[in-house]
Amino acid sequence: MSKPVYNFCAGPAMLPKEVMATAQQEFVNWNQQGCSVMEISHRSQDYLDVAYQAERDLRELMNIPDDYAVLFMHGGGRGQFASVPLNLLPENRVADYILTGSWSKSALTEAQRFGDVNIAAETYKKDGLGSVLPFEQWQLSKNAAYVHYCPNETVDGIEFDYIPETDKPLIADMSSCILSKEIDVSKFGLIYAGAQKNIGPSGLAIVIVRKDLIGKARAQTPSIFDYSVQLNSESMFNTPPTYAWYLAGLVFKWLKQQGGVKAIEQRNKEKAALLYQFIDNNAFYQNRVETRYRSKMNVPFYLKDENLNTAFLQDSKAQGLLALKGHRSVGGMRASIYNAMPLEGVQALVDFMQDFANKNG
Ligand SMILES: *Cc1c(COP(=O)(O)O)cnc(C)c1O
């Protein structure tokens, strides 16, 4: 048998092997219908069963309270950078944004197109390491319509280890950490996530929103981005991304079979610990994030000798370890180890890194 391939891409990211096998098996003959699930009407009972089941499974996995709506929307993570202010930021109000890295910055930049935005916390370093400005130093507005933050910065590898306590609706971009650990949904006004990291194919966005926040969208909000339109049409105001929704449903089923979020959280901790411990114990490599805020999903690291970057990427690829190149804005390497990455994949990476250091050190 050939060596297994492990894909460390930050997004679109690998999906569980079992899910891909099921999708392949069902591809041209889904549910004994003689056609694909992507070829049937989104209004048919067969498809509605798929859609409703996916929502039920997600609600179960995340323990989503009944007073929250779950929406399956178009436009990925960035679509929500616009949807959030259009729906939740009235013209005469301000929204607080917490900057911790590249994605929260992009969310802020988009929101600035629609209204008054306050940067309540700037991107912050502690002793030269990526970190989060201590909560006590945040300059939150008295009258903010909401507070927006990114619990896991995919590019920078910075992850919050707490949920900020605010008396304003808390909005979280969980694109790269949703379903990776247990969270208390009731602490949030709205959670959104582009699907292509921990859920399914790109293009789809999941929005979990407290229902009392819905219904105040600005008049010019495009209908497909209006939460009340989407809620009232069960996310089928127009044709939703049906195949992505179906695949997300397969991933939710898979996650339940793994023992749910609690079980996957434990595995994610083990995977991250294995990789960070190796990096910390090997002078050849370096991670530049304060220990407390290190991401369990995205592990950026640098070779001490950056002249070896090209060789590292070539050799790792030849070993079946794909997409380890860091984001172009920060350089270096990055291993994204989402839910679908098995422990064996991280072990294979660590073994390779040890080997590479031995040969080139
Ligand atoms: C990937 C990502 C996005 C962007 O998602 P798109 O679907 O490409 O718009 C936004 N936020 C975070 C945290 C991400 O990781």
Tab-separated table of C-alpha atoms and ligand atoms in Angstrom:
chain	number	residue	atom	x	y	z
A	1	MET	CA	0.000	0.000	0.000
A	2	SER	CA	1.211	3.495	-0.751
A	3	LYS	CA	1.956	5.926	2.031
A	4	PRO	CA	-1.095	7.794	3.341
A	5	VAL	CA	-1.394	11.444	2.325
A	6	TYR	CA	-2.172	14.068	4.969
A	7	ASN	CA	-3.460	17.442	3.897
A	8	PHE	CA	-2.665	20.335	6.250
A	9	CYS	CA	-4.377	23.002	4.159
A	10	ALA	CA	-5.935	25.876	6.131
A	11	GLY	CA	-8.997	25.967	3.892
A	12	PRO	CA	-10.591	24.518	1.977
A	13	ALA	CA	-9.369	21.824	4.298
A	14	MET	CA	-9.430	18.045	4.368
A	15	LEU	CA	-12.737	16.377	5.146
A	16	PRO	CA	-13.075	13.117	7.082
A	17	LYS	CA	-12.060	10.147	4.935
A	18	GLU	CA	-15.271	8.295	5.817
A	19	VAL	CA	-17.374	11.249	4.698
A	20	MET	CA	-15.590	11.451	1.354
A	21	ALA	CA	-16.096	7.726	0.831
A	22	THR	CA	-19.831	8.019	1.549
A	23	ALA	CA	-20.162	11.009	-0.772
A	24	GLN	CA	-18.373	9.117	-3.504
A	25	GLN	CA	-20.553	6.069	-3.057
A	26	GLU	CA	-23.708	8.175	-3.213
A	27	PHE	CA	-22.505	10.546	-5.884
A	28	VAL	CA	-24.484	9.395	-8.931
A	29	ASN	CA	-27.102	7.315	-7.190
A	30	TRP	CA	-28.215	8.958	-4.008
A	31	ASN	CA	-30.852	7.279	-1.863
A	32	GLN	CA	-31.578	4.758	-4.636
A	33	GLN	CA	-33.000	7.581	-6.772
A	34	GLY	CA	-30.770	7.051	-9.784
A	35	CYS	CA	-29.484	10.603	-9.593
A	36	SER	CA	-27.314	12.780	-7.374
A	37	VAL	CA	-28.536	14.724	-4.368
A	38	MET	CA	-27.241	17.801	-6.210
A	39	GLU	CA	-29.659	17.109	-9.061
A	40	ILE	CA	-32.892	17.208	-7.103
A	41	SER	CA	-35.118	20.112	-6.100
A	42	HIS	CA	-34.321	21.838	-2.841
A	43	ARG	CA	-38.094	21.923	-2.280
A	44	SER	CA	-38.555	18.173	-2.617
A	45	GLN	CA	-39.349	16.217	0.538
A	46	ASP	CA	-36.254	14.091	-0.021
A	47	TYR	CA	-34.023	17.130	0.076
A	48	LEU	CA	-35.889	18.761	2.956
A	49	ASP	CA	-35.249	15.611	4.972
A	50	VAL	CA	-31.511	16.059	4.349
A	51	ALA	CA	-31.633	19.755	5.233
A	52	TYR	CA	-33.685	19.353	8.414
A	53	GLN	CA	-31.599	16.416	9.600
A	54	ALA	CA	-28.394	18.433	9.174
A	55	GLU	CA	-29.860	21.223	11.285
A	56	ARG	CA	-31.057	18.810	13.978
A	57	ASP	CA	-27.642	17.168	14.142
A	58	LEU	CA	-25.859	20.507	14.395
A	59	ARG	CA	-28.252	21.618	17.146
A	60	GLU	CA	-27.544	18.411	19.027
A	61	LEU	CA	-23.763	18.621	18.552
A	62	MET	CA	-23.547	22.232	19.756
A	63	ASN	CA	-26.433	22.055	22.198
A	64	ILE	CA	-28.041	25.076	20.504
A	65	PRO	CA	-30.918	26.543	22.574
A	66	ASP	CA	-34.377	26.794	20.976
A	67	ASP	CA	-34.351	30.573	20.966
A	68	TYR	CA	-31.514	30.491	18.427
A	69	ALA	CA	-32.045	30.187	14.686
A	70	VAL	CA	-29.685	28.122	12.550
A	71	LEU	CA	-29.273	29.498	9.019
A	72	PHE	CA	-27.494	27.923	6.060
A	73	MET	CA	-26.369	30.855	3.928
A	74	HIS	CA	-24.345	31.735	0.853
A	75	GLY	CA	-21.164	33.731	0.699
A	76	GLY	CA	-18.847	31.953	3.144
A	77	GLY	CA	-17.206	33.687	6.063
A	78	ARG	CA	-16.698	36.986	4.303
A	79	GLY	CA	-20.347	37.179	3.349
A	80	GLN	CA	-21.038	37.437	7.066
A	81	PHE	CA	-18.490	40.256	7.452
A	82	ALA	CA	-21.150	42.292	5.595
A	83	SER	CA	-24.295	40.519	6.794
A	84	VAL	CA	-23.526	41.133	10.451
A	85	PRO	CA	-23.401	44.957	10.262
A	86	LEU	CA	-26.235	45.103	7.715
A	87	ASN	CA	-28.502	43.146	10.052
A	88	LEU	CA	-27.302	44.215	13.481
A	89	LEU	CA	-25.804	47.699	13.244
A	90	PRO	CA	-28.394	50.492	12.999
A	91	GLU	CA	-27.221	53.677	11.275
A	92	ASN	CA	-26.988	55.698	14.472
A	93	ARG	CA	-25.123	53.126	16.554
A	94	VAL	CA	-21.547	51.903	16.905
A	95	ALA	CA	-20.134	48.372	16.854
A	96	ASP	CA	-17.041	47.251	18.773
A	97	TYR	CA	-14.422	45.158	16.974
A	98	ILE	CA	-11.612	43.257	18.669
A	99	LEU	CA	-8.491	42.940	16.531
A	100	THR	CA	-6.351	39.886	17.099
A	101	GLY	CA	-5.103	39.132	13.607
A	102	SER	CA	-5.787	39.010	9.938
A	103	TRP	CA	-9.412	37.796	9.892
A	104	SER	CA	-10.762	40.098	12.584
A	105	LYS	CA	-9.069	42.928	10.674
A	106	SER	CA	-10.871	41.964	7.466
A	107	ALA	CA	-14.185	41.776	9.317
A	108	LEU	CA	-13.578	45.272	10.665
A	109	THR	CA	-12.663	46.685	7.256
A	110	GLU	CA	-15.882	45.349	5.764
A	111	ALA	CA	-18.015	46.648	8.647
A	112	GLN	CA	-16.505	50.121	8.207
A	113	ARG	CA	-18.219	50.296	4.818
A	114	PHE	CA	-21.588	50.186	6.567
A	115	GLY	CA	-21.308	52.136	9.758
A	116	ASP	CA	-19.574	53.475	12.780
A	117	VAL	CA	-17.036	51.034	14.109
A	118	ASN	CA	-14.872	51.263	17.222
A	119	ILE	CA	-11.621	49.326	17.479
A	120	ALA	CA	-11.922	48.244	21.088
A	121	ALA	CA	-8.688	46.263	21.087
A	122	GLU	CA	-5.718	46.357	18.740
A	123	THR	CA	-3.640	43.443	17.588
A	124	TYR	CA	-1.188	42.836	20.398
A	125	LYS	CA	2.116	41.160	21.122
A	126	LYS	CA	3.520	40.079	24.450
A	127	ASP	CA	7.307	39.779	24.670
A	128	GLY	CA	7.402	39.618	20.878
A	129	LEU	CA	4.896	36.772	20.730
A	130	GLY	CA	1.422	36.872	19.203
A	131	SER	CA	-1.155	37.342	21.956
A	132	VAL	CA	-4.492	38.932	22.853
A	133	LEU	CA	-4.732	42.339	24.518
A	134	PRO	CA	-5.845	41.619	28.112
A	135	PHE	CA	-9.605	41.961	28.412
A	136	GLU	CA	-9.331	44.645	31.139
A	137	GLN	CA	-7.639	46.911	28.589
A	138	TRP	CA	-10.342	46.684	25.947
A	139	GLN	CA	-11.970	50.052	25.199
A	140	LEU	CA	-15.539	48.885	24.808
A	141	SER	CA	-18.198	51.451	23.852
A	142	LYS	CA	-21.000	52.202	26.288
A	143	ASN	CA	-23.668	51.866	23.672
A	144	ALA	CA	-22.316	49.301	21.183
A	145	ALA	CA	-24.871	47.409	19.101
A	146	TYR	CA	-22.576	44.388	19.374
A	147	VAL	CA	-19.016	43.240	20.075
A	148	HIS	CA	-17.334	41.282	17.275
A	149	TYR	CA	-14.297	39.041	17.655
A	150	CYS	CA	-12.574	36.071	16.040
A	151	PRO	CA	-12.029	33.270	18.593
A	152	ASN	CA	-9.486	31.541	16.354
A	153	GLU	CA	-7.268	33.530	14.005
A	154	THR	CA	-6.565	31.069	11.209
A	155	VAL	CA	-3.585	32.933	9.738
A	156	ASP	CA	-1.899	33.981	12.973
A	157	GLY	CA	-2.578	30.817	14.970
A	158	ILE	CA	-4.034	32.759	17.900
A	159	GLU	CA	-6.993	31.283	19.774
A	160	PHE	CA	-8.961	32.652	22.713
A	161	ASP	CA	-9.017	30.380	25.766
A	162	TYR	CA	-12.037	32.229	27.187
A	163	ILE	CA	-15.306	33.772	26.056
A	164	PRO	CA	-15.330	37.554	26.632
A	165	GLU	CA	-18.001	38.668	29.099
A	166	THR	CA	-19.927	41.608	27.733
A	167	ASP	CA	-23.455	42.851	28.272
A	168	LYS	CA	-23.744	43.510	24.499
A	169	PRO	CA	-24.536	40.811	21.939
A	170	LEU	CA	-21.285	38.953	21.323
A	171	ILE	CA	-20.618	38.080	17.660
A	172	ALA	CA	-18.029	35.415	16.886
A	173	ASP	CA	-16.383	34.461	13.602
A	174	MET	CA	-15.871	30.768	14.326
A	175	SER	CA	-14.936	29.816	10.766
A	176	SER	CA	-11.855	27.896	11.844
A	177	CYS	CA	-12.853	26.618	15.292
A	178	ILE	CA	-16.571	25.791	15.174
A	179	LEU	CA	-17.244	22.264	16.465
A	180	SER	CA	-13.626	21.881	17.611
A	181	LYS	CA	-14.438	22.288	21.306
A	182	GLU	CA	-17.434	22.599	23.562
A	183	ILE	CA	-18.853	26.103	23.874
A	184	ASP	CA	-21.853	27.629	25.591
A	185	VAL	CA	-23.883	29.008	22.678
A	186	SER	CA	-26.079	31.040	25.020
A	187	LYS	CA	-23.131	33.374	25.700
A	188	PHE	CA	-23.280	34.576	22.092
A	189	GLY	CA	-25.646	36.795	20.175
A	190	LEU	CA	-24.488	35.318	16.901
A	191	ILE	CA	-21.951	32.748	15.733
A	192	TYR	CA	-20.988	32.382	12.101
A	193	ALA	CA	-18.626	30.148	10.186
A	194	GLY	CA	-17.560	29.637	6.615
A	195	ALA	CA	-17.883	25.897	6.113
A	196	GLN	CA	-14.585	24.946	4.503
A	197	LYS	CA	-12.536	24.366	7.653
A	198	ASN	CA	-14.503	22.165	10.023
A	199	ILE	CA	-17.828	21.618	8.257
A	200	GLY	CA	-17.770	20.984	4.529
A	201	PRO	CA	-17.233	22.587	1.125
A	202	SER	CA	-16.605	26.320	0.693
A	203	GLY	CA	-19.347	28.782	-0.180
A	204	LEU	CA	-21.681	27.722	2.601
A	205	ALA	CA	-21.878	29.734	5.810
A	206	ILE	CA	-23.554	28.580	9.006
A	207	VAL	CA	-25.151	31.296	11.128
A	208	ILE	CA	-26.425	30.626	14.646
A	209	VAL	CA	-28.275	33.676	15.859
A	210	ARG	CA	-30.465	34.561	18.833
A	211	LYS	CA	-33.900	35.109	17.374
A	212	ASP	CA	-34.607	38.396	19.151
A	213	LEU	CA	-31.705	39.980	17.234
A	214	ILE	CA	-33.365	39.224	13.899
A	215	GLY	CA	-35.675	41.618	12.116
A	216	LYS	CA	-33.811	44.917	12.277
A	217	ALA	CA	-31.878	44.680	9.023
A	218	ARG	CA	-31.243	47.887	7.135
A	219	ALA	CA	-33.630	48.559	4.299
A	220	GLN	CA	-30.973	48.145	1.608
A	221	THR	CA	-29.812	44.716	2.859
A	222	PRO	CA	-29.804	42.239	-0.034
A	223	SER	CA	-32.555	39.711	0.646
A	224	ILE	CA	-30.259	36.706	0.576
A	225	PHE	CA	-28.176	38.338	3.336
A	226	ASP	CA	-31.173	39.293	5.476
A	227	TYR	CA	-31.482	37.002	8.501
A	228	SER	CA	-35.241	37.444	8.798
A	229	VAL	CA	-35.767	36.579	5.131
A	230	GLN	CA	-33.593	33.496	5.571
A	231	LEU	CA	-35.294	32.487	8.816
A	232	ASN	CA	-38.772	32.839	7.353
A	233	SER	CA	-37.840	30.819	4.282
A	234	GLU	CA	-35.911	28.138	6.212
A	235	SER	CA	-32.720	29.234	4.399
A	236	MET	CA	-34.422	28.582	1.067
A	237	PHE	CA	-35.304	32.079	-0.087
A	238	ASN	CA	-33.374	31.175	-3.222
A	239	THR	CA	-31.676	27.903	-4.107
A	240	PRO	CA	-29.279	27.189	-1.247
A	241	PRO	CA	-25.888	25.497	-1.844
A	242	THR	CA	-27.606	22.117	-1.679
A	243	TYR	CA	-24.618	19.874	-2.194
A	244	ALA	CA	-22.535	21.721	0.404
A	245	TRP	CA	-25.461	21.494	2.850
A	246	TYR	CA	-25.750	17.744	2.216
A	247	LEU	CA	-22.021	17.282	2.775
A	248	ALA	CA	-22.142	19.342	5.949
A	249	GLY	CA	-24.858	16.950	7.097
A	250	LEU	CA	-22.555	13.984	6.476
A	251	VAL	CA	-19.832	15.679	8.516
A	252	PHE	CA	-22.272	16.274	11.400
A	253	LYS	CA	-23.249	12.589	11.333
A	254	TRP	CA	-19.588	11.618	11.308
A	255	LEU	CA	-18.902	13.881	14.266
A	256	LYS	CA	-21.727	12.274	16.233
A	257	GLN	CA	-20.236	8.869	15.468
A	258	GLN	CA	-16.886	10.095	16.822
A	259	GLY	CA	-18.564	10.794	20.149
A	260	GLY	CA	-19.556	14.398	19.505
A	261	VAL	CA	-17.755	17.638	20.235
A	262	LYS	CA	-16.513	16.585	23.662
A	263	ALA	CA	-14.681	13.597	22.189
A	264	ILE	CA	-13.250	15.540	19.244
A	265	GLU	CA	-12.092	18.287	21.622
A	266	GLN	CA	-10.050	15.747	23.535
A	267	ARG	CA	-8.472	14.484	20.316
A	268	ASN	CA	-7.777	18.029	19.164
A	269	LYS	CA	-5.972	18.732	22.432
A	270	GLU	CA	-3.802	15.653	22.003
A	271	LYS	CA	-2.952	16.536	18.403
A	272	ALA	CA	-2.005	20.123	19.253
A	273	ALA	CA	-0.003	19.082	22.323
A	274	LEU	CA	1.996	16.593	20.261
A	275	LEU	CA	2.945	19.211	17.674
A	276	TYR	CA	3.648	22.140	20.021
A	277	GLN	CA	5.695	19.960	22.372
A	278	PHE	CA	7.796	18.796	19.499
A	279	ILE	CA	8.343	22.358	18.244
A	280	ASP	CA	9.209	23.636	21.729
A	281	ASN	CA	11.721	20.845	22.275
A	282	ASN	CA	13.484	21.273	18.964
A	283	ALA	CA	15.712	24.302	18.406
A	284	PHE	CA	15.303	23.844	14.645
A	285	TYR	CA	11.682	25.103	14.797
A	286	GLN	CA	9.842	27.928	16.475
A	287	ASN	CA	6.236	28.959	17.154
A	288	ARG	CA	5.693	32.668	17.838
A	289	VAL	CA	2.468	32.748	19.852
A	290	GLU	CA	2.163	33.106	23.631
A	291	THR	CA	1.536	29.599	24.992
A	292	ARG	CA	-1.845	30.453	26.460
A	293	TYR	CA	-3.227	31.676	23.133
A	294	ARG	CA	-1.827	29.016	20.827
A	295	SER	CA	-4.419	27.742	18.386
A	296	LYS	CA	-5.377	24.089	18.504
A	297	MET	CA	-6.513	24.253	14.889
A	298	ASN	CA	-3.792	26.202	13.076
A	299	VAL	CA	-0.164	25.819	14.106
A	300	PRO	CA	2.138	28.334	12.420
A	301	PHE	CA	5.834	27.654	12.826
A	302	TYR	CA	9.130	28.882	11.453
A	303	LEU	CA	12.355	27.145	10.573
A	304	LYS	CA	15.267	28.775	12.412
A	305	ASP	CA	17.034	28.864	9.077
A	306	GLU	CA	14.499	30.257	6.646
A	307	ASN	CA	16.798	29.437	3.722
A	308	LEU	CA	15.581	25.861	4.156
A	309	ASN	CA	11.910	26.742	3.597
A	310	THR	CA	11.815	25.597	-0.001
A	311	ALA	CA	13.549	22.314	0.795
A	312	PHE	CA	11.185	21.732	3.723
A	313	LEU	CA	8.140	22.218	1.520
A	314	GLN	CA	9.502	20.033	-1.264
A	315	ASP	CA	10.529	17.201	1.038
A	316	SER	CA	7.313	17.252	3.063
A	317	LYS	CA	5.223	17.145	-0.090
A	318	ALA	CA	7.249	14.203	-1.361
A	319	GLN	CA	6.382	12.453	1.921
A	320	GLY	CA	2.664	13.024	1.371
A	321	LEU	CA	2.402	15.917	3.827
A	322	LEU	CA	0.592	18.599	1.873
A	323	ALA	CA	0.054	22.352	2.063
A	324	LEU	CA	2.382	23.264	4.917
A	325	LYS	CA	3.287	26.657	3.502
A	326	GLY	CA	2.356	29.520	5.841
A	327	HIS	CA	-0.016	32.270	4.778
A	328	ARG	CA	1.705	34.675	2.391
A	329	SER	CA	1.222	37.564	4.827
A	330	VAL	CA	3.212	35.927	7.620
A	331	GLY	CA	5.520	33.466	5.835
A	332	GLY	CA	6.967	30.376	7.439
A	333	MET	CA	4.924	27.201	7.763
A	334	ARG	CA	1.472	26.372	9.033
A	335	ALA	CA	-0.093	23.038	9.863
A	336	SER	CA	-3.861	23.188	10.049
A	337	ILE	CA	-5.102	20.281	12.119
A	338	TYR	CA	-8.888	20.541	12.077
A	339	ASN	CA	-11.311	17.878	13.302
A	340	ALA	CA	-10.778	15.682	10.241
A	341	MET	CA	-6.999	15.391	10.770
A	342	PRO	CA	-6.239	12.147	12.591
A	343	LEU	CA	-3.563	11.912	15.269
A	344	GLU	CA	-1.550	9.727	12.883
A	345	GLY	CA	-1.314	12.674	10.497
A	346	VAL	CA	0.214	14.885	13.179
A	347	GLN	CA	2.537	12.063	14.187
A	348	ALA	CA	3.645	11.673	10.573
A	349	LEU	CA	4.346	15.413	10.430
A	350	VAL	CA	6.358	15.348	13.656
A	351	ASP	CA	8.349	12.352	12.415
A	352	PHE	CA	9.106	14.165	9.185
A	353	MET	CA	10.103	17.368	10.996
A	354	GLN	CA	12.471	15.405	13.243
A	355	ASP	CA	13.972	13.709	10.251
A	356	PHE	CA	14.358	16.963	8.345
A	357	ALA	CA	16.048	18.609	11.338
A	358	ASN	CA	18.443	15.670	11.692
A	359	LYS	CA	19.422	15.861	8.048
A	360	ASN	CA	19.753	19.639	7.848
A	361	GLY	CA	20.667	20.688	11.398
B	1	LIG	C1	-11.438	31.175	6.186
B	1	LIG	C2	-11.914	32.225	7.105
B	1	LIG	C3	-12.788	33.245	6.669
B	1	LIG	C4	-13.175	33.458	5.221
B	1	LIG	O1	-14.009	32.524	4.739
B	1	LIG	P1	-14.513	32.626	3.212
B	1	LIG	O2	-15.511	31.552	3.161
B	1	LIG	O3	-13.325	32.445	2.333
B	1	LIG	O4	-15.109	33.972	3.038
B	1	LIG	C5	-13.233	34.149	7.613
B	1	LIG	N1	-12.863	34.071	8.895
B	1	LIG	C6	-12.022	33.110	9.348
B	1	LIG	C7	-11.660	33.063	10.781
B	1	LIG	C8	-11.514	32.163	8.456
B	1	LIG	O5	-10.682	31.221	8.898
